[in-house]
């Protein structure tokens, strides 16, 4: 069965410091991986995705993520955190094949960036 | 352009009543998804529509839940005889096609509270 794990419920980082939000996945075949961000009382906003090719993916708002097949990970990173990055972050996976394009989400990680 | 819209934003209902939640996808998007976000279960897939194909209903939690998509555009999620455990945020998403590389864009959600 497909699954996604975000091992940290919350990540705290000081403004200006680099941030990492961790994601690991379990899926047969080649995964398609996504990161979304959710601000309070808002829907999910797409940040970036990995489909194929370069393992380092760049996305919106200065975020990037690195696909590591051997470690089955897709960690979200940003070189310098902003207070406005504070939000709930979701990693998601889709597996090619079958008749559905549904996303399987991790439980989410709350990012707190302190001034 | 306009994003995915959902109505109502909030809905409070009494246990046992029926509710209808509406989703307007991004114009031209052929794929439409419903998800549910709750504290205990995280983000769960409910149902998927792609063009004229039969919908994937595999995520619907019970036969009290149903959804329609009329004219390949607007979708309505109906919950009959609501229960307190149905309280959640219901998110709709759309994508330009059903391919696995396609990005799903989410609406702001409908927050349902069943008293």
mmCIF file of C-alpha atoms in Angstrom:
data_model
loop_
_atom_site.group_PDB
_atom_site.id
_atom_site.type_symbol
_atom_site.label_atom_id
_atom_site.label_comp_id
_atom_site.label_asym_id
_atom_site.label_seq_id
_atom_site.Cartn_x
_atom_site.Cartn_y
_atom_site.Cartn_z
ATOM 1 C CA UNK A 1 0.000 0.000 0.000
ATOM 2 C CA UNK A 2 1.092 3.534 -0.668
ATOM 3 C CA UNK A 3 1.952 5.722 2.283
ATOM 4 C CA UNK A 4 3.667 8.947 3.173
ATOM 5 C CA UNK A 5 5.305 9.765 6.486
ATOM 6 C CA UNK A 6 6.141 13.155 7.883
ATOM 7 C CA UNK A 7 8.011 12.224 11.045
ATOM 8 C CA UNK A 8 7.867 15.650 12.682
ATOM 9 C CA UNK A 9 4.602 17.151 13.865
ATOM 10 C CA UNK A 10 6.305 20.525 14.262
ATOM 11 C CA UNK A 11 9.518 22.154 13.127
ATOM 12 C CA UNK A 12 10.804 25.309 14.787
ATOM 13 C CA UNK A 13 13.394 27.497 13.117
ATOM 14 C CA UNK A 14 14.670 31.039 13.555
ATOM 15 C CA UNK A 15 14.112 33.551 10.790
ATOM 16 C CA UNK A 16 17.051 33.618 8.397
ATOM 17 C CA UNK A 17 18.119 30.066 9.200
ATOM 18 C CA UNK A 18 17.743 27.178 6.746
ATOM 19 C CA UNK A 19 14.730 24.937 7.177
ATOM 20 C CA UNK A 20 14.010 21.312 6.374
ATOM 21 C CA UNK A 21 10.665 19.551 6.539
ATOM 22 C CA UNK A 22 11.049 15.799 6.191
ATOM 23 C CA UNK A 23 9.014 13.385 4.093
ATOM 24 C CA UNK A 24 9.478 9.709 3.355
ATOM 25 C CA UNK A 25 7.280 7.562 1.163
ATOM 26 C CA UNK A 26 6.448 3.956 0.501
ATOM 27 C CA UNK A 27 5.129 3.090 -2.942
ATOM 28 C CA UNK A 28 5.748 0.457 -5.546
ATOM 29 C CA UNK A 29 7.045 1.760 -8.833
ATOM 30 C CA UNK A 30 8.195 5.269 -9.551
ATOM 31 C CA UNK A 31 6.432 7.841 -7.397
ATOM 32 C CA UNK A 32 5.180 11.272 -8.263
ATOM 33 C CA UNK A 33 5.778 13.502 -5.225
ATOM 34 C CA UNK A 34 4.225 16.812 -4.243
ATOM 35 C CA UNK A 35 4.482 19.444 -1.526
ATOM 36 C CA UNK A 36 1.601 21.674 -0.525
ATOM 37 C CA UNK A 37 1.309 24.437 2.076
ATOM 38 C CA UNK A 38 -1.789 25.388 4.038
ATOM 39 C CA UNK A 39 -2.253 28.698 5.798
ATOM 40 C CA UNK A 40 -4.922 29.014 8.537
ATOM 41 C CA UNK A 41 -8.470 28.677 7.229
ATOM 42 C CA UNK A 42 -7.237 28.345 3.655
ATOM 43 C CA UNK A 43 -7.042 25.553 1.140
ATOM 44 C CA UNK A 44 -3.844 23.858 0.057
ATOM 45 C CA UNK A 45 -1.422 25.753 -2.137
ATOM 46 C CA UNK A 46 0.874 23.870 -4.479
ATOM 47 C CA UNK A 47 4.606 24.400 -3.859
ATOM 48 C CA UNK A 48 6.453 21.946 -6.083
ATOM 49 C CA UNK A 49 6.494 18.445 -7.508
ATOM 50 C CA UNK A 50 8.891 15.741 -8.618
ATOM 51 C CA UNK A 51 7.963 13.761 -11.692
ATOM 52 C CA UNK A 52 11.224 12.691 -13.263
ATOM 53 C CA UNK A 53 14.652 14.059 -14.113
ATOM 54 C CA UNK A 54 16.757 16.248 -11.826
ATOM 55 C CA UNK A 55 16.486 15.135 -8.219
ATOM 56 C CA UNK A 56 16.518 18.743 -6.983
ATOM 57 C CA UNK A 57 13.230 20.446 -7.666
ATOM 58 C CA UNK A 58 12.695 24.175 -7.255
ATOM 59 C CA UNK A 59 9.301 25.590 -6.469
ATOM 60 C CA UNK A 60 7.366 28.594 -5.285
ATOM 61 C CA UNK A 61 8.484 31.095 -2.630
ATOM 62 C CA UNK A 62 12.112 29.943 -2.691
ATOM 63 C CA UNK A 63 11.351 26.374 -1.616
ATOM 64 C CA UNK A 64 13.096 23.364 -3.061
ATOM 65 C CA UNK A 65 12.991 19.625 -2.465
ATOM 66 C CA UNK A 66 15.389 16.801 -3.077
ATOM 67 C CA UNK A 67 14.215 13.420 -4.299
ATOM 68 C CA UNK A 68 16.331 10.572 -2.924
ATOM 69 C CA UNK A 69 15.270 7.227 -4.343
ATOM 70 C CA UNK A 70 17.576 5.098 -2.202
ATOM 71 C CA UNK A 71 16.273 6.694 0.989
ATOM 72 C CA UNK A 72 12.723 7.025 -0.355
ATOM 73 C CA UNK A 73 12.685 10.626 0.802
ATOM 74 C CA UNK A 74 11.529 13.956 -0.555
ATOM 75 C CA UNK A 75 12.527 16.570 2.025
ATOM 76 C CA UNK A 76 11.415 20.175 1.611
ATOM 77 C CA UNK A 77 14.079 22.822 2.107
ATOM 78 C CA UNK A 78 14.586 26.565 2.065
ATOM 79 C CA UNK A 79 17.953 28.285 2.544
ATOM 80 C CA UNK A 80 16.618 31.190 4.610
ATOM 81 C CA UNK A 81 13.315 30.966 6.465
ATOM 82 C CA UNK A 82 10.838 33.838 6.743
ATOM 83 C CA UNK A 83 8.271 34.388 9.482
ATOM 84 C CA UNK A 84 5.648 34.320 6.738
ATOM 85 C CA UNK A 85 6.645 30.714 5.939
ATOM 86 C CA UNK A 86 4.941 29.638 9.168
ATOM 87 C CA UNK A 87 2.177 27.284 8.066
ATOM 88 C CA UNK A 88 1.164 23.626 7.785
ATOM 89 C CA UNK A 89 3.055 21.648 5.152
ATOM 90 C CA UNK A 90 1.876 18.456 3.471
ATOM 91 C CA UNK A 91 3.830 15.953 1.443
ATOM 92 C CA UNK A 92 1.838 13.789 -0.976
ATOM 93 C CA UNK A 93 2.458 10.926 -3.382
ATOM 94 C CA UNK A 94 0.764 9.501 -6.436
ATOM 95 C CA UNK A 95 1.608 6.179 -7.994
ATOM 96 C CA UNK A 96 1.299 5.724 -11.729
ATOM 97 C CA UNK A 97 -1.102 3.003 -12.750
ATOM 98 C CA UNK A 98 -4.646 2.230 -11.780
ATOM 99 C CA UNK A 99 -7.589 4.389 -12.637
ATOM 100 C CA UNK A 100 -7.323 7.159 -10.110
ATOM 101 C CA UNK A 101 -5.132 10.189 -9.709
ATOM 102 C CA UNK A 102 -5.720 10.514 -5.995
ATOM 103 C CA UNK A 103 -3.061 11.977 -3.758
ATOM 104 C CA UNK A 104 -1.970 10.170 -0.615
ATOM 105 C CA UNK A 105 -1.007 12.747 1.993
ATOM 106 C CA UNK A 106 1.253 12.703 4.985
ATOM 107 C CA UNK A 107 -0.102 13.866 8.323
ATOM 108 C CA UNK A 108 1.377 17.330 7.915
ATOM 109 C CA UNK A 109 4.146 19.262 9.631
ATOM 110 C CA UNK A 110 3.616 22.629 11.282
ATOM 111 C CA UNK A 111 6.460 24.996 10.562
ATOM 112 C CA UNK A 112 7.033 27.790 13.086
ATOM 113 C CA UNK A 113 9.510 30.466 12.083
ATOM 114 C CA UNK A 114 10.378 32.800 14.935
ATOM 115 C CA UNK A 115 11.696 36.317 14.455
ATOM 116 C CA UNK B 1 -7.503 33.409 -13.720
ATOM 117 C CA UNK B 2 -10.076 32.245 -11.195
ATOM 118 C CA UNK B 3 -9.164 29.362 -8.979
ATOM 119 C CA UNK B 4 -11.278 26.570 -7.577
ATOM 120 C CA UNK B 5 -14.231 27.933 -5.645
ATOM 121 C CA UNK B 6 -16.346 26.184 -3.048
ATOM 122 C CA UNK B 7 -19.583 27.046 -1.321
ATOM 123 C CA UNK B 8 -20.632 27.506 1.339
ATOM 124 C CA UNK B 9 -17.490 28.451 3.233
ATOM 125 C CA UNK B 10 -19.009 27.230 6.460
ATOM 126 C CA UNK B 11 -21.977 25.020 7.177
ATOM 127 C CA UNK B 12 -23.498 24.195 10.526
ATOM 128 C CA UNK B 13 -26.166 21.513 10.542
ATOM 129 C CA UNK B 14 -27.962 19.257 12.951
ATOM 130 C CA UNK B 15 -27.339 15.560 13.173
ATOM 131 C CA UNK B 16 -29.562 13.688 10.750
ATOM 132 C CA UNK B 17 -29.944 16.505 8.229
ATOM 133 C CA UNK B 18 -28.712 16.318 4.638
ATOM 134 C CA UNK B 19 -26.124 18.767 3.316
ATOM 135 C CA UNK B 20 -24.876 19.697 -0.144
ATOM 136 C CA UNK B 21 -21.435 21.120 -0.798
ATOM 137 C CA UNK B 22 -20.585 22.722 -4.112
ATOM 138 C CA UNK B 23 -17.352 22.930 -6.073
ATOM 139 C CA UNK B 24 -16.588 25.019 -9.166
ATOM 140 C CA UNK B 25 -13.332 23.817 -10.713
ATOM 141 C CA UNK B 26 -10.908 25.895 -12.715
ATOM 142 C CA UNK B 27 -12.357 26.479 -16.165
ATOM 143 C CA UNK B 28 -11.216 23.835 -18.637
ATOM 144 C CA UNK B 29 -10.044 21.367 -15.998
ATOM 145 C CA UNK B 30 -11.328 17.910 -16.767
ATOM 146 C CA UNK B 31 -10.374 16.197 -13.518
ATOM 147 C CA UNK B 32 -12.052 16.965 -10.192
ATOM 148 C CA UNK B 33 -11.343 15.527 -6.747
ATOM 149 C CA UNK B 34 -12.949 15.689 -3.323
ATOM 150 C CA UNK B 35 -10.931 15.257 -0.146
ATOM 151 C CA UNK B 36 -11.807 15.500 3.524
ATOM 152 C CA UNK B 37 -9.564 17.016 6.170
ATOM 153 C CA UNK B 38 -10.225 16.129 9.780
ATOM 154 C CA UNK B 39 -8.166 16.227 12.951
ATOM 155 C CA UNK B 40 -8.217 12.508 13.508
ATOM 156 C CA UNK B 41 -7.826 11.276 9.924
ATOM 157 C CA UNK B 42 -5.751 13.943 8.213
ATOM 158 C CA UNK B 43 -6.380 14.451 4.499
ATOM 159 C CA UNK B 44 -8.404 11.652 2.908
ATOM 160 C CA UNK B 45 -9.377 11.114 -0.703
ATOM 161 C CA UNK B 46 -13.113 10.770 -1.255
ATOM 162 C CA UNK B 47 -13.962 10.685 -4.962
ATOM 163 C CA UNK B 48 -12.447 11.449 -8.385
ATOM 164 C CA UNK B 49 -14.082 12.500 -11.651
ATOM 165 C CA UNK B 50 -12.258 12.500 -14.979
ATOM 166 C CA UNK B 51 -14.094 13.561 -18.095
ATOM 167 C CA UNK B 52 -16.855 11.166 -19.024
ATOM 168 C CA UNK B 53 -15.292 8.180 -17.265
ATOM 169 C CA UNK B 54 -16.991 6.450 -14.359
ATOM 170 C CA UNK B 55 -15.943 8.192 -11.142
ATOM 171 C CA UNK B 56 -13.613 6.529 -8.664
ATOM 172 C CA UNK B 57 -15.724 6.364 -5.516
ATOM 173 C CA UNK B 58 -13.311 4.199 -3.568
ATOM 174 C CA UNK B 59 -12.728 6.808 -0.854
ATOM 175 C CA UNK B 60 -16.328 7.483 0.114
ATOM 176 C CA UNK B 61 -16.634 6.403 3.771
ATOM 177 C CA UNK B 62 -20.242 5.220 3.639
ATOM 178 C CA UNK B 63 -23.287 5.105 1.392
ATOM 179 C CA UNK B 64 -24.484 8.327 3.017
ATOM 180 C CA UNK B 65 -21.931 10.108 0.868
ATOM 181 C CA UNK B 66 -22.467 10.708 -2.837
ATOM 182 C CA UNK B 67 -21.236 13.135 -5.468
ATOM 183 C CA UNK B 68 -22.217 14.278 -8.909
ATOM 184 C CA UNK B 69 -20.516 16.268 -11.577
ATOM 185 C CA UNK B 70 -22.862 17.916 -14.025
ATOM 186 C CA UNK B 71 -21.808 18.897 -17.508
ATOM 187 C CA UNK B 72 -18.216 18.069 -16.778
ATOM 188 C CA UNK B 73 -17.864 21.143 -14.603
ATOM 189 C CA UNK B 74 -19.586 21.870 -11.281
ATOM 190 C CA UNK B 75 -19.648 19.132 -8.671
ATOM 191 C CA UNK B 76 -21.881 18.607 -5.659
ATOM 192 C CA UNK B 77 -20.977 16.432 -2.692
ATOM 193 C CA UNK B 78 -24.029 15.306 -0.749
ATOM 194 C CA UNK B 79 -23.988 13.890 2.747
ATOM 195 C CA UNK B 80 -27.257 12.341 3.879
ATOM 196 C CA UNK B 81 -28.302 11.891 7.497
ATOM 197 C CA UNK B 82 -25.217 13.690 8.768
ATOM 198 C CA UNK B 83 -23.391 12.375 11.801
ATOM 199 C CA UNK B 84 -21.069 14.216 14.182
ATOM 200 C CA UNK B 85 -18.086 12.319 12.793
ATOM 201 C CA UNK B 86 -18.781 13.948 9.412
ATOM 202 C CA UNK B 87 -17.564 17.264 10.867
ATOM 203 C CA UNK B 88 -14.508 18.197 8.841
ATOM 204 C CA UNK B 89 -13.234 20.504 6.132
ATOM 205 C CA UNK B 90 -14.215 19.269 2.688
ATOM 206 C CA UNK B 91 -11.713 20.248 0.003
ATOM 207 C CA UNK B 92 -12.224 20.182 -3.724
ATOM 208 C CA UNK B 93 -9.390 20.145 -6.246
ATOM 209 C CA UNK B 94 -9.138 20.167 -10.004
ATOM 210 C CA UNK B 95 -6.434 19.457 -12.565
ATOM 211 C CA UNK B 96 -6.188 20.065 -16.276
ATOM 212 C CA UNK B 97 -6.138 16.341 -16.987
ATOM 213 C CA UNK B 98 -6.130 13.022 -15.235
ATOM 214 C CA UNK B 99 -2.457 12.316 -15.834
ATOM 215 C CA UNK B 100 -0.351 11.414 -12.845
ATOM 216 C CA UNK B 101 1.997 14.318 -13.403
ATOM 217 C CA UNK B 102 -0.826 16.836 -13.293
ATOM 218 C CA UNK B 103 -0.924 19.283 -10.408
ATOM 219 C CA UNK B 104 -4.113 19.403 -8.387
ATOM 220 C CA UNK B 105 -5.243 22.892 -7.416
ATOM 221 C CA UNK B 106 -7.335 23.160 -4.295
ATOM 222 C CA UNK B 107 -10.235 25.352 -3.321
ATOM 223 C CA UNK B 108 -10.556 27.054 0.079
ATOM 224 C CA UNK B 109 -12.747 24.284 1.455
ATOM 225 C CA UNK B 110 -16.120 24.029 3.172
ATOM 226 C CA UNK B 111 -15.967 23.716 6.930
ATOM 227 C CA UNK B 112 -18.812 21.433 8.055
ATOM 228 C CA UNK B 113 -19.907 21.239 11.668
ATOM 229 C CA UNK B 114 -22.548 18.697 12.638
ATOM 230 C CA UNK B 115 -24.149 19.403 15.993
#
